[in-house]
């Protein structure tokens, strides 16, 4: 049976782990550098224009936002990291908020780590992957804005990214575009599959 996102409800925005939605469901978090396309990816998956708010300016998302899908699981939109214009104090708040959520949420099934297809992996991405691995949090790689590079460039980019992140050659990486919808179906299939699965640590095969 083909799985589809039929119903999306914005539940709430939080800044503290203790304020998560009352009803527990599997959670899928989207993390990555500011402006990488986290909110756009969520909008594309759920076929809504701006349910997750998008902006040309980095730092648009500044809370942890829960979207309930088909009454089955949550997509969790997170603020981006590496936003230089944030003050040091705000950065610390951000780090506390994200780390508290990622380490503390018992319902987190997988962390989707988004990288810009054109930019590739930056030092902050390497650190994030190390941090996720150290904390035994399962993650998946997604290369966003794939419409900006050709398919042959995508294959090269995949190799470069995995090398930079010190991950095995065969680690899956989904190329995704909110513009032409590349990767959308693969990602939706994965979400439904993971909702039905139990948790495992490290990069997923
Ligand atoms: P923060 O909330 O600030 O961390 O950013 P974000 O990661 O949520 O990024 P957002 O979805 O707000 O998108 C940032 C910019 O990238 C916007 O101008 C989007 O239109 C653009 N963008 C997002 N996805 C795509 C894509 O697939 N293709 C192209 N060409 N542009 C995209
Ligand atoms: Mg955002």
CSV table of N, CA, C and O and ligand atoms in Angstrom, one decimal, residues 38-39 53 60-61 77-78, ligand 2:
chain,number,residue,atom,x,y,z
A,38,UNK,N,15.4,23.2,6.1
A,38,UNK,CA,14.6,22.3,7.0
A,38,UNK,C,13.1,22.5,6.9
A,38,UNK,O,12.3,21.6,6.7
A,39,UNK,N,12.7,23.8,7.1
A,39,UNK,CA,11.3,24.1,7.1
A,39,UNK,C,10.7,23.9,5.7
A,39,UNK,O,9.6,23.4,5.6
A,53,UNK,N,7.4,27.7,9.0
A,53,UNK,CA,7.8,29.0,8.4
A,53,UNK,C,9.2,29.1,7.8
A,53,UNK,O,10.1,28.6,8.4
A,60,UNK,N,15.3,31.8,10.8
A,60,UNK,CA,13.9,31.9,10.8
A,60,UNK,C,13.2,31.1,11.9
A,60,UNK,O,12.4,31.6,12.7
A,61,UNK,N,13.5,29.8,12.0
A,61,UNK,CA,12.9,29.0,13.0
A,61,UNK,C,13.7,29.1,14.3
A,61,UNK,O,14.9,28.9,14.3
A,77,UNK,N,10.5,20.4,13.6
A,77,UNK,CA,11.3,21.4,12.9
A,77,UNK,C,12.1,22.1,14.0
A,77,UNK,O,11.6,22.6,15.0
A,78,UNK,N,13.5,22.1,13.8
A,78,UNK,CA,14.3,22.7,14.8
A,78,UNK,C,15.0,24.0,14.2
A,78,UNK,O,15.1,24.1,13.0
B,2,LIG,MG1,13.4,26.8,9.5
